[in-house]
Each structure stands twice: as C-alpha cells, then as structure tokens.
PDB file of N, CA and C in Angstrom:
ATOM      1  N   UNK W 269      11.899 -30.127  47.367  1.00 93.00           N
ATOM      2  CA  UNK W 269      12.626 -29.617  46.743  1.00 93.00           C
ATOM      3  C   UNK W 269      13.550 -30.846  46.138  1.00 93.00           C
ATOM      4  N   UNK W 270      13.786 -30.878  44.720  1.00 96.00           N
ATOM      5  CA  UNK W 270      14.448 -32.052  44.213  1.00 96.00           C
ATOM      6  C   UNK W 270      15.955 -31.566  43.828  1.00 96.00           C
ATOM      7  N   UNK W 271      16.895 -32.563  43.832  1.00 98.00           N
ATOM      8  CA  UNK W 271      18.346 -32.002  43.138  1.00 98.00           C
ATOM      9  C   UNK W 271      18.476 -33.460  42.269  1.00 98.00           C
ATOM     10  N   UNK W 272      18.867 -33.203  41.136  1.00 98.00           N
ATOM     11  CA  UNK W 272      19.271 -34.217  39.821  1.00 98.00           C
ATOM     12  C   UNK W 272      20.644 -34.011  39.677  1.00 98.00           C
ATOM     13  N   UNK W 273      21.148 -35.318  39.277  1.00 97.00           N
ATOM     14  CA  UNK W 273      22.318 -35.164  38.971  1.00 97.00           C
ATOM     15  C   UNK W 273      23.110 -36.458  38.833  1.00 97.00           C
ATOM     16  N   UNK W 274      24.433 -36.515  39.067  1.00 96.00           N
ATOM     17  CA  UNK W 274      25.366 -37.827  39.424  1.00 96.00           C
ATOM     18  C   UNK W 274      26.424 -37.341  40.178  1.00 96.00           C
ATOM     19  N   UNK W 275      26.264 -38.712  41.547  1.00 94.00           N
ATOM     20  CA  UNK W 275      26.873 -38.408  42.713  1.00 94.00           C
ATOM     21  C   UNK W 275      28.467 -37.940  42.469  1.00 94.00           C
ATOM     22  N   UNK W 276      29.225 -38.594  41.438  1.00 95.00           N
ATOM     23  CA  UNK W 276      30.525 -38.313  41.306  1.00 95.00           C
ATOM     24  C   UNK W 276      31.128 -37.095  40.700  1.00 95.00           C
ATOM     25  N   UNK W 277      29.799 -36.031  40.140  1.00 95.00           N
ATOM     26  CA  UNK W 277      30.315 -34.727  39.696  1.00 95.00           C
ATOM     27  C   UNK W 277      30.558 -33.833  40.736  1.00 95.00           C
ATOM     28  N   UNK W 278      31.662 -32.942  40.386  1.00 96.00           N
ATOM     29  CA  UNK W 278      31.983 -32.243  41.186  1.00 96.00           C
ATOM     30  C   UNK W 278      30.966 -30.998  41.492  1.00 96.00           C
ATOM     31  N   UNK W 279      30.270 -30.436  40.579  1.00 97.00           N
ATOM     32  CA  UNK W 279      29.528 -29.489  40.621  1.00 97.00           C
ATOM     33  C   UNK W 279      27.960 -30.169  41.453  1.00 97.00           C
ATOM     34  N   UNK W 280      27.740 -31.047  41.176  1.00 98.00           N
ATOM     35  CA  UNK W 280      26.806 -31.620  42.161  1.00 98.00           C
ATOM     36  C   UNK W 280      27.212 -31.808  43.567  1.00 98.00           C
ATOM     37  N   UNK W 281      28.426 -32.313  43.748  1.00 98.00           N
ATOM     38  CA  UNK W 281      28.953 -32.606  45.203  1.00 98.00           C
ATOM     39  C   UNK W 281      28.682 -31.425  45.931  1.00 98.00           C
ATOM     40  N   UNK W 282      29.277 -30.128  45.043  1.00 98.00           N
ATOM     41  CA  UNK W 282      29.383 -28.800  46.023  1.00 98.00           C
ATOM     42  C   UNK W 282      27.798 -28.265  46.067  1.00 98.00           C
ATOM     43  N   UNK W 283      26.878 -28.932  45.280  1.00 98.00           N
ATOM     44  CA  UNK W 283      25.443 -28.315  45.278  1.00 98.00           C
ATOM     45  C   UNK W 283      24.776 -29.249  46.690  1.00 98.00           C
ATOM     46  N   UNK W 284      24.974 -30.179  46.629  1.00 98.00           N
ATOM     47  CA  UNK W 284      24.591 -31.253  47.816  1.00 98.00           C
ATOM     48  C   UNK W 284      25.401 -30.351  49.268  1.00 98.00           C
ATOM     49  N   UNK W 285      26.518 -30.091  48.944  1.00 98.00           N
ATOM     50  CA  UNK W 285      27.298 -29.614  50.284  1.00 98.00           C
ATOM     51  C   UNK W 285      26.453 -28.442  50.611  1.00 98.00           C
ATOM     52  N   UNK W 286      25.947 -27.548  49.848  1.00 98.00           N
ATOM     53  CA  UNK W 286      25.526 -26.301  50.053  1.00 98.00           C
ATOM     54  C   UNK W 286      24.102 -26.388  50.734  1.00 98.00           C
ATOM     55  N   UNK W 287      23.386 -27.260  50.131  1.00 97.00           N
ATOM     56  CA  UNK W 287      21.882 -27.596  50.914  1.00 97.00           C
ATOM     57  C   UNK W 287      22.407 -28.038  52.113  1.00 97.00           C
ATOM     58  N   UNK W 288      23.056 -29.323  52.345  1.00 97.00           N
ATOM     59  CA  UNK W 288      23.477 -29.782  53.708  1.00 97.00           C
ATOM     60  C   UNK W 288      23.874 -29.062  54.710  1.00 97.00           C
ATOM     61  N   UNK W 289      24.811 -27.842  54.322  1.00 96.00           N
ATOM     62  CA  UNK W 289      25.405 -26.907  55.086  1.00 96.00           C
ATOM     63  C   UNK W 289      24.296 -25.759  55.893  1.00 96.00           C
ATOM     64  N   UNK W 290      23.343 -25.670  54.889  1.00 93.00           N
ATOM     65  CA  UNK W 290      22.511 -24.712  55.084  1.00 93.00           C
ATOM     66  C   UNK W 290      20.814 -25.513  55.885  1.00 93.00           C
ATOM     67  N   UNK W 291      21.060 -27.046  56.207  1.00 94.00           N
ATOM     68  CA  UNK W 291      20.081 -27.565  56.597  1.00 94.00           C
ATOM     69  C   UNK W 291      18.798 -27.453  55.852  1.00 94.00           C
ATOM     70  N   UNK W 292      18.822 -27.408  54.723  1.00 94.00           N
ATOM     71  CA  UNK W 292      17.842 -27.635  53.494  1.00 94.00           C
ATOM     72  C   UNK W 292      17.532 -29.156  53.100  1.00 94.00           C
ATOM     73  N   UNK W 293      16.186 -29.564  53.291  1.00 94.00           N
ATOM     74  CA  UNK W 293      16.114 -30.702  52.932  1.00 94.00           C
ATOM     75  C   UNK W 293      15.915 -30.989  51.652  1.00 94.00           C
ATOM     76  N   UNK W 294      15.997 -32.029  50.828  1.00 96.00           N
ATOM     77  CA  UNK W 294      16.111 -32.078  49.103  1.00 96.00           C
ATOM     78  C   UNK W 294      16.176 -33.749  48.979  1.00 96.00           C
ATOM     79  N   UNK W 295      15.513 -34.120  47.986  1.00 97.00           N
ATOM     80  CA  UNK W 295      15.314 -35.457  47.266  1.00 97.00           C
ATOM     81  C   UNK W 295      16.501 -35.509  46.455  1.00 97.00           C
ATOM     82  N   UNK W 296      17.610 -36.433  46.610  1.00 98.00           N
ATOM     83  CA  UNK W 296      18.352 -36.576  45.358  1.00 98.00           C
ATOM     84  C   UNK W 296      18.065 -37.274  44.385  1.00 98.00           C
ATOM     85  N   UNK W 297      17.967 -36.985  43.101  1.00 97.00           N
ATOM     86  CA  UNK W 297      17.726 -38.026  41.999  1.00 97.00           C
ATOM     87  C   UNK W 297      19.157 -38.166  41.151  1.00 97.00           C
ATOM     88  N   UNK W 298      19.632 -39.271  41.120  1.00 97.00           N
ATOM     89  CA  UNK W 298      20.704 -39.831  40.420  1.00 97.00           C
ATOM     90  C   UNK W 298      20.549 -40.241  38.863  1.00 97.00           C
ATOM     91  N   UNK W 299      20.889 -39.328  37.720  1.00 95.00           N
ATOM     92  CA  UNK W 299      20.583 -39.725  36.523  1.00 95.00           C
ATOM     93  C   UNK W 299      21.383 -40.932  36.050  1.00 95.00           C
ATOM     94  N   UNK W 300      22.169 -41.637  36.972  1.00 93.00           N
ATOM     95  CA  UNK W 300      22.817 -42.904  36.459  1.00 93.00           C
ATOM     96  C   UNK W 300      21.744 -44.142  36.947  1.00 93.00           C
ATOM     97  N   UNK W 301      20.820 -43.884  37.780  1.00 95.00           N
ATOM     98  CA  UNK W 301      19.541 -45.179  38.315  1.00 95.00           C
ATOM     99  C   UNK W 301      18.198 -44.367  37.922  1.00 95.00           C
ATOM    100  N   UNK W 302      18.032 -43.099  37.776  1.00 95.00           N
ATOM    101  CA  UNK W 302      16.726 -42.714  37.292  1.00 95.00           C
ATOM    102  C   UNK W 302      16.916 -41.615  36.416  1.00 95.00           C
ATOM    103  N   UNK W 303      16.619 -41.725  35.047  1.00 92.00           N
ATOM    104  CA  UNK W 303      16.268 -40.805  33.958  1.00 92.00           C
ATOM    105  C   UNK W 303      15.050 -40.081  34.175  1.00 92.00           C
ATOM    106  N   UNK W 304      15.413 -38.398  34.025  1.00 94.00           N
ATOM    107  CA  UNK W 304      14.386 -37.952  34.007  1.00 94.00           C
ATOM    108  C   UNK W 304      13.560 -37.948  33.033  1.00 94.00           C
ATOM    109  N   UNK W 305      12.170 -37.564  32.969  1.00 95.00           N
ATOM    110  CA  UNK W 305      11.071 -37.951  31.748  1.00 95.00           C
ATOM    111  C   UNK W 305      11.158 -36.757  30.834  1.00 95.00           C
ATOM    112  N   UNK W 306      11.134 -37.282  29.416  1.00 95.00           N
ATOM    113  CA  UNK W 306      11.126 -36.218  28.316  1.00 95.00           C
ATOM    114  C   UNK W 306      10.495 -35.100  28.638  1.00 95.00           C
ATOM    115  N   UNK W 307       9.081 -35.412  29.486  1.00 95.00           N
ATOM    116  CA  UNK W 307       8.469 -34.182  29.690  1.00 95.00           C
ATOM    117  C   UNK W 307       9.272 -33.328  30.763  1.00 95.00           C
ATOM    118  N   UNK W 308       9.918 -33.820  31.631  1.00 94.00           N
ATOM    119  CA  UNK W 308      10.488 -32.869  32.412  1.00 94.00           C
ATOM    120  C   UNK W 308      11.719 -31.904  31.772  1.00 94.00           C
ATOM    121  N   UNK W 309      12.423 -32.799  30.941  1.00 96.00           N
ATOM    122  CA  UNK W 309      13.396 -32.173  30.140  1.00 96.00           C
ATOM    123  C   UNK W 309      12.750 -30.931  29.533  1.00 96.00           C
ATOM    124  N   UNK W 310      11.914 -31.245  28.754  1.00 95.00           N
ATOM    125  CA  UNK W 310      11.082 -30.188  27.961  1.00 95.00           C
ATOM    126  C   UNK W 310      10.810 -29.028  28.673  1.00 95.00           C
ATOM    127  N   UNK W 311      10.111 -29.048  30.098  1.00 94.00           N
ATOM    128  CA  UNK W 311       9.687 -28.185  30.815  1.00 94.00           C
ATOM    129  C   UNK W 311      10.940 -27.572  31.256  1.00 94.00           C
ATOM    130  N   UNK W 312      12.122 -28.097  31.850  1.00 95.00           N
ATOM    131  CA  UNK W 312      13.195 -27.588  32.175  1.00 95.00           C
ATOM    132  C   UNK W 312      13.850 -26.713  31.000  1.00 95.00           C
ATOM    133  N   UNK W 313      13.931 -27.390  29.988  1.00 96.00           N
ATOM    134  CA  UNK W 313      14.208 -26.335  28.809  1.00 96.00           C
ATOM    135  C   UNK W 313      13.371 -25.001  28.503  1.00 96.00           C
ATOM    136  N   UNK W 314      12.401 -25.064  28.802  1.00 95.00           N
ATOM    137  CA  UNK W 314      11.619 -24.088  28.523  1.00 95.00           C
ATOM    138  C   UNK W 314      11.617 -23.156  29.668  1.00 95.00           C
ATOM    139  N   UNK W 315      12.134 -23.554  30.536  1.00 94.00           N
ATOM    140  CA  UNK W 315      12.598 -22.447  31.945  1.00 94.00           C
ATOM    141  C   UNK W 315      13.576 -21.862  31.838  1.00 94.00           C
ATOM    142  N   UNK W 316      14.557 -22.745  31.436  1.00 96.00           N
ATOM    143  CA  UNK W 316      15.975 -22.034  31.409  1.00 96.00           C
ATOM    144  C   UNK W 316      16.831 -22.141  30.006  1.00 96.00           C
ATOM    145  N   UNK W 317      16.010 -22.537  29.187  1.00 96.00           N
ATOM    146  CA  UNK W 317      16.440 -22.364  27.891  1.00 96.00           C
ATOM    147  C   UNK W 317      17.509 -23.690  27.668  1.00 96.00           C
ATOM    148  N   UNK W 318      17.591 -24.255  26.540  1.00 96.00           N
ATOM    149  CA  UNK W 318      18.380 -25.564  26.193  1.00 96.00           C
ATOM    150  C   UNK W 318      19.748 -25.238  26.229  1.00 96.00           C
ATOM    151  N   UNK W 319      20.014 -24.056  26.043  1.00 94.00           N
ATOM    152  CA  UNK W 319      21.737 -23.688  25.653  1.00 94.00           C
ATOM    153  C   UNK W 319      22.076 -24.052  27.262  1.00 94.00           C
ATOM    154  N   UNK W 320      21.625 -23.492  28.179  1.00 96.00           N
ATOM    155  CA  UNK W 320      22.159 -23.986  29.415  1.00 96.00           C
ATOM    156  C   UNK W 320      21.889 -25.421  30.004  1.00 96.00           C
ATOM    157  N   UNK W 321      20.934 -25.797  29.658  1.00 97.00           N
ATOM    158  CA  UNK W 321      20.469 -27.552  29.942  1.00 97.00           C
ATOM    159  C   UNK W 321      21.347 -28.417  29.183  1.00 97.00           C
ATOM    160  N   UNK W 322      21.649 -28.239  28.047  1.00 97.00           N
ATOM    161  CA  UNK W 322      22.295 -29.195  26.990  1.00 97.00           C
ATOM    162  C   UNK W 322      23.781 -29.200  27.396  1.00 97.00           C
ATOM    163  N   UNK W 323      24.519 -30.328  27.858  1.00 96.00           N
ATOM    164  CA  UNK W 323      25.900 -30.357  28.190  1.00 96.00           C
ATOM    165  C   UNK W 323      26.761 -30.407  27.172  1.00 96.00           C
ATOM    166  N   UNK W 324      27.131 -29.286  26.398  1.00 95.00           N
ATOM    167  CA  UNK W 324      28.335 -29.586  25.424  1.00 95.00           C
ATOM    168  C   UNK W 324      29.849 -29.655  25.570  1.00 95.00           C
ATOM    169  N   UNK W 325      29.824 -29.848  27.089  1.00 92.00           N
ATOM    170  CA  UNK W 325      31.376 -30.202  27.509  1.00 92.00           C
ATOM    171  C   UNK W 325      31.440 -31.546  28.331  1.00 92.00           C
ATOM    172  N   UNK W 326      30.513 -32.506  27.981  1.00 91.00           N
ATOM    173  CA  UNK W 326      30.456 -33.377  28.820  1.00 91.00           C
ATOM    174  C   UNK W 326      31.149 -34.769  27.853  1.00 91.00           C
ATOM    175  N   UNK W 327      31.801 -35.473  28.649  1.00 92.00           N
ATOM    176  CA  UNK W 327      32.446 -36.429  27.841  1.00 92.00           C
ATOM    177  C   UNK W 327      31.475 -37.009  26.908  1.00 92.00           C
ATOM    178  N   UNK W 328      30.334 -37.586  27.412  1.00 93.00           N
ATOM    179  CA  UNK W 328      29.388 -38.254  26.609  1.00 93.00           C
ATOM    180  C   UNK W 328      28.989 -37.480  25.229  1.00 93.00           C
ATOM    181  N   UNK W 329      29.133 -35.966  25.364  1.00 96.00           N
ATOM    182  CA  UNK W 329      28.779 -35.487  23.936  1.00 96.00           C
ATOM    183  C   UNK W 329      29.984 -35.480  22.830  1.00 96.00           C
ATOM    184  N   UNK W 330      31.001 -35.554  23.666  1.00 94.00           N
ATOM    185  CA  UNK W 330      32.185 -35.769  22.566  1.00 94.00           C
ATOM    186  C   UNK W 330      32.380 -37.208  22.211  1.00 94.00           C
ATOM    187  N   UNK W 331      32.015 -37.932  23.074  1.00 95.00           N
ATOM    188  CA  UNK W 331      32.420 -39.652  22.619  1.00 95.00           C
ATOM    189  C   UNK W 331      31.174 -40.118  21.635  1.00 95.00           C
ATOM    190  N   UNK W 332      30.014 -39.082  21.806  1.00 95.00           N
ATOM    191  CA  UNK W 332      28.856 -39.681  20.499  1.00 95.00           C
ATOM    192  C   UNK W 332      29.178 -38.802  19.688  1.00 95.00           C
ATOM    193  N   UNK W 333      30.176 -37.732  19.077  1.00 94.00           N
ATOM    194  CA  UNK W 333      30.535 -37.119  18.288  1.00 94.00           C
ATOM    195  C   UNK W 333      29.429 -36.019  17.819  1.00 94.00           C
ATOM    196  N   UNK W 334      28.486 -35.588  18.731  1.00 95.00           N
ATOM    197  CA  UNK W 334      27.247 -34.866  18.407  1.00 95.00           C
ATOM    198  C   UNK W 334      27.588 -33.425  17.670  1.00 95.00           C
ATOM    199  N   UNK W 335      28.765 -33.173  18.027  1.00 91.00           N
ATOM    200  CA  UNK W 335      28.809 -31.660  17.589  1.00 91.00           C
ATOM    201  C   UNK W 335      28.730 -31.804  16.281  1.00 91.00           C
ATOM    202  N   UNK W 336      29.174 -33.032  15.439  1.00 93.00           N
ATOM    203  CA  UNK W 336      29.118 -33.179  13.937  1.00 93.00           C
ATOM    204  C   UNK W 336      27.939 -33.285  13.575  1.00 93.00           C
ATOM    205  N   UNK W 337      26.941 -33.495  14.452  1.00 94.00           N
ATOM    206  CA  UNK W 337      25.788 -33.548  13.790  1.00 94.00           C
ATOM    207  C   UNK W 337      24.752 -32.457  13.561  1.00 94.00           C
ATOM    208  N   UNK W 338      25.391 -31.204  14.151  1.00 91.00           N
ATOM    209  CA  UNK W 338      24.740 -30.138  14.333  1.00 91.00           C
ATOM    210  C   UNK W 338      23.170 -30.065  14.809  1.00 91.00           C
ATOM    211  N   UNK W 339      22.792 -30.544  15.704  1.00 95.00           N
ATOM    212  CA  UNK W 339      21.603 -30.929  16.122  1.00 95.00           C
ATOM    213  C   UNK W 339      20.458 -29.785  16.579  1.00 95.00           C
ATOM    214  N   UNK W 340      19.393 -29.837  16.301  1.00 96.00           N
ATOM    215  CA  UNK W 340      18.523 -28.794  16.443  1.00 96.00           C
ATOM    216  C   UNK W 340      17.742 -28.795  17.513  1.00 96.00           C
ATOM    217  N   UNK W 341      17.026 -27.908  17.987  1.00 95.00           N
ATOM    218  CA  UNK W 341      16.565 -28.040  19.655  1.00 95.00           C
ATOM    219  C   UNK W 341      15.558 -29.395  19.870  1.00 95.00           C
ATOM    220  N   UNK W 342      14.970 -30.154  19.091  1.00 95.00           N
ATOM    221  CA  UNK W 342      14.481 -31.311  19.277  1.00 95.00           C
ATOM    222  C   UNK W 342      15.198 -32.481  19.336  1.00 95.00           C
ATOM    223  N   UNK W 343      16.069 -32.394  18.558  1.00 96.00           N
ATOM    224  CA  UNK W 343      17.094 -33.726  18.398  1.00 96.00           C
ATOM    225  C   UNK W 343      17.939 -33.394  19.965  1.00 96.00           C
ATOM    226  N   UNK W 344      18.331 -32.328  20.102  1.00 97.00           N
ATOM    227  CA  UNK W 344      19.027 -32.147  21.739  1.00 97.00           C
ATOM    228  C   UNK W 344      18.058 -32.629  22.462  1.00 97.00           C
ATOM    229  N   UNK W 345      16.739 -32.412  22.893  1.00 96.00           N
ATOM    230  CA  UNK W 345      16.074 -33.070  23.665  1.00 96.00           C
ATOM    231  C   UNK W 345      16.327 -34.481  23.624  1.00 96.00           C
ATOM    232  N   UNK W 346      15.832 -35.245  22.501  1.00 96.00           N
ATOM    233  CA  UNK W 346      15.753 -36.278  22.321  1.00 96.00           C
ATOM    234  C   UNK W 346      16.808 -37.220  22.866  1.00 96.00           C
ATOM    235  N   UNK W 347      18.107 -36.394  22.499  1.00 97.00           N
ATOM    236  CA  UNK W 347      19.177 -36.945  23.048  1.00 97.00           C
ATOM    237  C   UNK W 347      19.516 -36.962  24.492  1.00 97.00           C
ATOM    238  N   UNK W 348      18.681 -35.795  25.158  1.00 97.00           N
ATOM    239  CA  UNK W 348      19.167 -35.809  26.322  1.00 97.00           C
ATOM    240  C   UNK W 348      18.437 -37.285  27.185  1.00 97.00           C
ATOM    241  N   UNK W 349      16.983 -37.178  26.486  1.00 96.00           N
ATOM    242  CA  UNK W 349      16.028 -38.185  26.815  1.00 96.00           C
ATOM    243  C   UNK W 349      16.824 -39.595  26.670  1.00 96.00           C
ATOM    244  N   UNK W 350      17.521 -40.144  26.021  1.00 95.00           N
ATOM    245  CA  UNK W 350      18.430 -40.959  25.645  1.00 95.00           C
ATOM    246  C   UNK W 350      19.420 -41.464  26.485  1.00 95.00           C
ATOM    247  N   UNK W 351      20.262 -40.145  26.864  1.00 95.00           N
ATOM    248  CA  UNK W 351      21.459 -40.304  27.260  1.00 95.00           C
ATOM    249  C   UNK W 351      21.494 -39.009  28.314  1.00 95.00           C
ATOM    250  N   UNK W 352      21.195 -39.417  29.607  1.00 95.00           N
ATOM    251  CA  UNK W 352      20.815 -38.139  30.856  1.00 95.00           C
ATOM    252  C   UNK W 352      22.171 -37.526  31.010  1.00 95.00           C
ATOM    253  N   UNK W 353      23.245 -38.054  30.755  1.00 94.00           N
ATOM    254  CA  UNK W 353      24.667 -37.413  31.136  1.00 94.00           C
ATOM    255  C   UNK W 353      24.713 -36.342  30.362  1.00 94.00           C
ATOM    256  N   UNK W 354      24.146 -36.076  28.992  1.00 97.00           N
ATOM    257  CA  UNK W 354      24.348 -35.044  28.356  1.00 97.00           C
ATOM    258  C   UNK W 354      23.490 -33.776  28.908  1.00 97.00           C
ATOM    259  N   UNK W 355      22.854 -33.773  30.198  1.00 97.00           N
ATOM    260  CA  UNK W 355      22.065 -32.682  30.851  1.00 97.00           C
ATOM    261  C   UNK W 355      23.338 -31.986  31.806  1.00 97.00           C
ATOM    262  N   UNK W 356      23.267 -30.786  31.708  1.00 97.00           N
ATOM    263  CA  UNK W 356      24.095 -30.179  32.474  1.00 97.00           C
ATOM    264  C   UNK W 356      23.697 -30.343  34.042  1.00 97.00           C
ATOM    265  N   UNK W 357      24.502 -30.435  34.689  1.00 96.00           N
ATOM    266  CA  UNK W 357      24.479 -30.748  36.475  1.00 96.00           C
ATOM    267  C   UNK W 357      24.888 -29.709  37.191  1.00 96.00           C
ATOM    268  N   UNK W 358      24.311 -29.357  38.484  1.00 97.00           N
ATOM    269  CA  UNK W 358      23.167 -29.745  39.061  1.00 97.00           C
ATOM    270  C   UNK W 358      21.942 -29.168  38.572  1.00 97.00           C
ATOM    271  N   UNK W 359      20.959 -29.882  38.645  1.00 97.00           N
ATOM    272  CA  UNK W 359      19.484 -29.386  38.407  1.00 97.00           C
ATOM    273  C   UNK W 359      18.478 -29.391  39.728  1.00 97.00           C
ATOM    274  N   UNK W 360      18.499 -28.273  40.086  1.00 97.00           N
ATOM    275  CA  UNK W 360      17.680 -27.890  41.535  1.00 97.00           C
ATOM    276  C   UNK W 360      16.296 -27.448  41.044  1.00 97.00           C
ATOM    277  N   UNK W 361      15.481 -28.264  41.664  1.00 95.00           N
ATOM    278  CA  UNK W 361      13.784 -27.646  41.216  1.00 95.00           C
ATOM    279  C   UNK W 361      13.137 -27.621  42.389  1.00 95.00           C
ATOM    280  N   UNK W 362      12.386 -26.666  42.644  1.00 91.00           N
ATOM    281  CA  UNK W 362      11.858 -26.261  43.827  1.00 91.00           C
ATOM    282  C   UNK W 362      10.202 -25.725  43.471  1.00 91.00           C
ATOM    283  N   UNK W 363       9.306 -26.286  43.503  1.00 83.00           N
ATOM    284  CA  UNK W 363       7.877 -25.870  42.911  1.00 83.00           C
ATOM    285  C   UNK W 363       8.331 -25.933  41.489  1.00 83.00           C
ATOM    286  N   UNK W 364       7.800 -24.464  40.638  1.00 77.00           N
ATOM    287  CA  UNK W 364       8.421 -24.629  39.097  1.00 77.00           C
ATOM    288  C   UNK W 364       9.378 -23.743  39.098  1.00 77.00           C
ATOM    289  N   UNK W 365      10.309 -23.557  39.871  1.00 91.00           N
ATOM    290  CA  UNK W 365      11.602 -23.013  39.483  1.00 91.00           C
ATOM    291  C   UNK W 365      12.743 -23.961  39.670  1.00 91.00           C
ATOM    292  N   UNK W 366      13.927 -23.235  38.795  1.00 95.00           N
ATOM    293  CA  UNK W 366      14.493 -24.230  38.421  1.00 95.00           C
ATOM    294  C   UNK W 366      15.915 -23.711  38.106  1.00 95.00           C
ATOM    295  N   UNK W 367      17.077 -24.041  38.745  1.00 97.00           N
ATOM    296  CA  UNK W 367      18.456 -23.497  38.701  1.00 97.00           C
ATOM    297  C   UNK W 367      19.103 -24.917  38.164  1.00 97.00           C
ATOM    298  N   UNK W 368      19.998 -24.586  37.077  1.00 97.00           N
ATOM    299  CA  UNK W 368      20.899 -25.313  36.512  1.00 97.00           C
ATOM    300  C   UNK W 368      22.502 -24.985  36.914  1.00 97.00           C
ATOM    301  N   UNK W 369      23.431 -25.900  37.298  1.00 97.00           N
ATOM    302  CA  UNK W 369      24.681 -25.758  37.795  1.00 97.00           C
ATOM    303  C   UNK W 369      24.760 -25.021  39.218  1.00 97.00           C
ATOM    304  N   UNK W 370      25.816 -24.787  39.473  1.00 97.00           N
ATOM    305  CA  UNK W 370      26.051 -24.478  41.076  1.00 97.00           C
ATOM    306  C   UNK W 370      25.918 -22.699  40.953  1.00 97.00           C
ATOM    307  N   UNK W 371      24.632 -22.022  41.871  1.00 97.00           N
ATOM    308  CA  UNK W 371      24.734 -20.587  41.666  1.00 97.00           C
ATOM    309  C   UNK W 371      24.107 -20.509  43.340  1.00 97.00           C
ATOM    310  N   UNK W 372      24.743 -20.133  43.980  1.00 96.00           N
ATOM    311  CA  UNK W 372      24.622 -19.965  45.503  1.00 96.00           C
ATOM    312  C   UNK W 372      23.313 -18.983  45.659  1.00 96.00           C
ATOM    313  N   UNK W 373      23.489 -17.736  44.921  1.00 96.00           N
ATOM    314  CA  UNK W 373      22.609 -16.715  44.891  1.00 96.00           C
ATOM    315  C   UNK W 373      21.225 -17.113  44.316  1.00 96.00           C
ATOM    316  N   UNK W 374      21.461 -17.866  43.420  1.00 95.00           N
ATOM    317  CA  UNK W 374      20.113 -18.553  43.041  1.00 95.00           C
ATOM    318  C   UNK W 374      19.748 -19.787  43.901  1.00 95.00           C
ATOM    319  N   UNK W 375      20.244 -20.459  44.922  1.00 95.00           N
ATOM    320  CA  UNK W 375      19.558 -21.208  45.789  1.00 95.00           C
ATOM    321  C   UNK W 375      18.840 -20.384  46.574  1.00 95.00           C
ATOM    322  N   UNK W 376      19.919 -19.368  47.043  1.00 92.00           N
ATOM    323  CA  UNK W 376      19.067 -18.710  48.306  1.00 92.00           C
ATOM    324  C   UNK W 376      17.862 -18.278  48.012  1.00 92.00           C
ATOM    325  N   UNK W 377      17.837 -17.525  46.674  1.00 91.00           N
ATOM    326  CA  UNK W 377      16.272 -17.252  46.012  1.00 91.00           C
ATOM    327  C   UNK W 377      15.463 -18.304  46.551  1.00 91.00           C
ATOM    328  N   UNK W 378      15.853 -19.579  45.742  1.00 89.00           N
ATOM    329  CA  UNK W 378      14.682 -20.580  45.823  1.00 89.00           C
ATOM    330  C   UNK W 378      14.401 -21.298  47.128  1.00 89.00           C
ATOM    331  N   UNK W 379      15.374 -21.043  48.258  1.00 85.00           N
ATOM    332  CA  UNK W 379      15.219 -21.562  49.783  1.00 85.00           C
ATOM    333  C   UNK W 379      14.242 -20.498  50.084  1.00 85.00           C
ATOM    334  N   UNK W 380      14.294 -19.251  49.868  1.00 84.00           N
ATOM    335  CA  UNK W 380      13.709 -17.852  50.568  1.00 84.00           C
ATOM    336  C   UNK W 380      12.165 -18.180  50.149  1.00 84.00           C
ATOM    337  N   UNK W 381      12.421 -18.380  48.809  1.00 74.00           N
ATOM    338  CA  UNK W 381      10.646 -18.560  48.060  1.00 74.00           C
ATOM    339  C   UNK W 381      10.202 -19.701  48.715  1.00 74.00           C
ATOM    340  N   UNK W 382      10.486 -20.892  49.079  1.00 58.00           N
ATOM    341  CA  UNK W 382      10.163 -21.776  49.602  1.00 58.00           C
ATOM    342  C   UNK W 382       9.845 -21.710  51.342  1.00 58.00           C
ATOM    343  N   UNK W 383      10.394 -20.921  51.713  1.00 49.00           N
ATOM    344  CA  UNK W 383       9.952 -20.723  53.301  1.00 49.00           C
ATOM    345  C   UNK W 383       8.726 -19.975  53.708  1.00 49.00           C
TER     346      UNK W 383
END
C-alpha cells in the first residue's frame, strides 16, 4: 500500500493517522521530493477520473492562473506531471485500487481487499 501526498497537507495527515491507528503498514511518497510518473498520473486519472484527481482548489492552480487557460484533459495531465502539487491529496493506492482524498469507507474496503 502506498500513500502519496505532502506531509503538511491536512487531508494527508488525517489519512496517515487513519492507517497508523488501524495498524496498516504503508509506504509514504512525498510529492515534494518524489514526483509521480506521468504514466502513474494517467493510470490514476483513468481509475478515478480527472475531475477527482486535478486539484482546482490548490494554491498552485490559482498562482499559475490555470483557470484562464481552459485546459483540456491532456493539458491537465501534463500540468500535473510538471507540478505535482496540482494533484488532489491524498492518493491511496493498493494493488490496482485507488482512493483520492480522505474516505474512511473506501480505505476500509481497500484494507479488506488486501487482507
């Protein structure tokens, strides 16, 4: 099980706390030190949908004025490849299953599938 995000993100903190509290081991991948591959991003987008994955509420999105560019799906993937802080957090990946954001019910299903 891998959890992707940034350490100081409140959603990531809650996610890590959930897994720690439930004794579930995971590998944490910090977007600030290790960017996901474009292939990973494409796979995640196919699994959960780009609308769920691309973070239009992030400071990075606002600072880059990306709303003004009216990006298509390909451009959104390209931007996330260059700027991983545009990816909604946390990303929890187990086998081929992906959960974006904080969702205890979805986490429990992941844990149960992996058991």
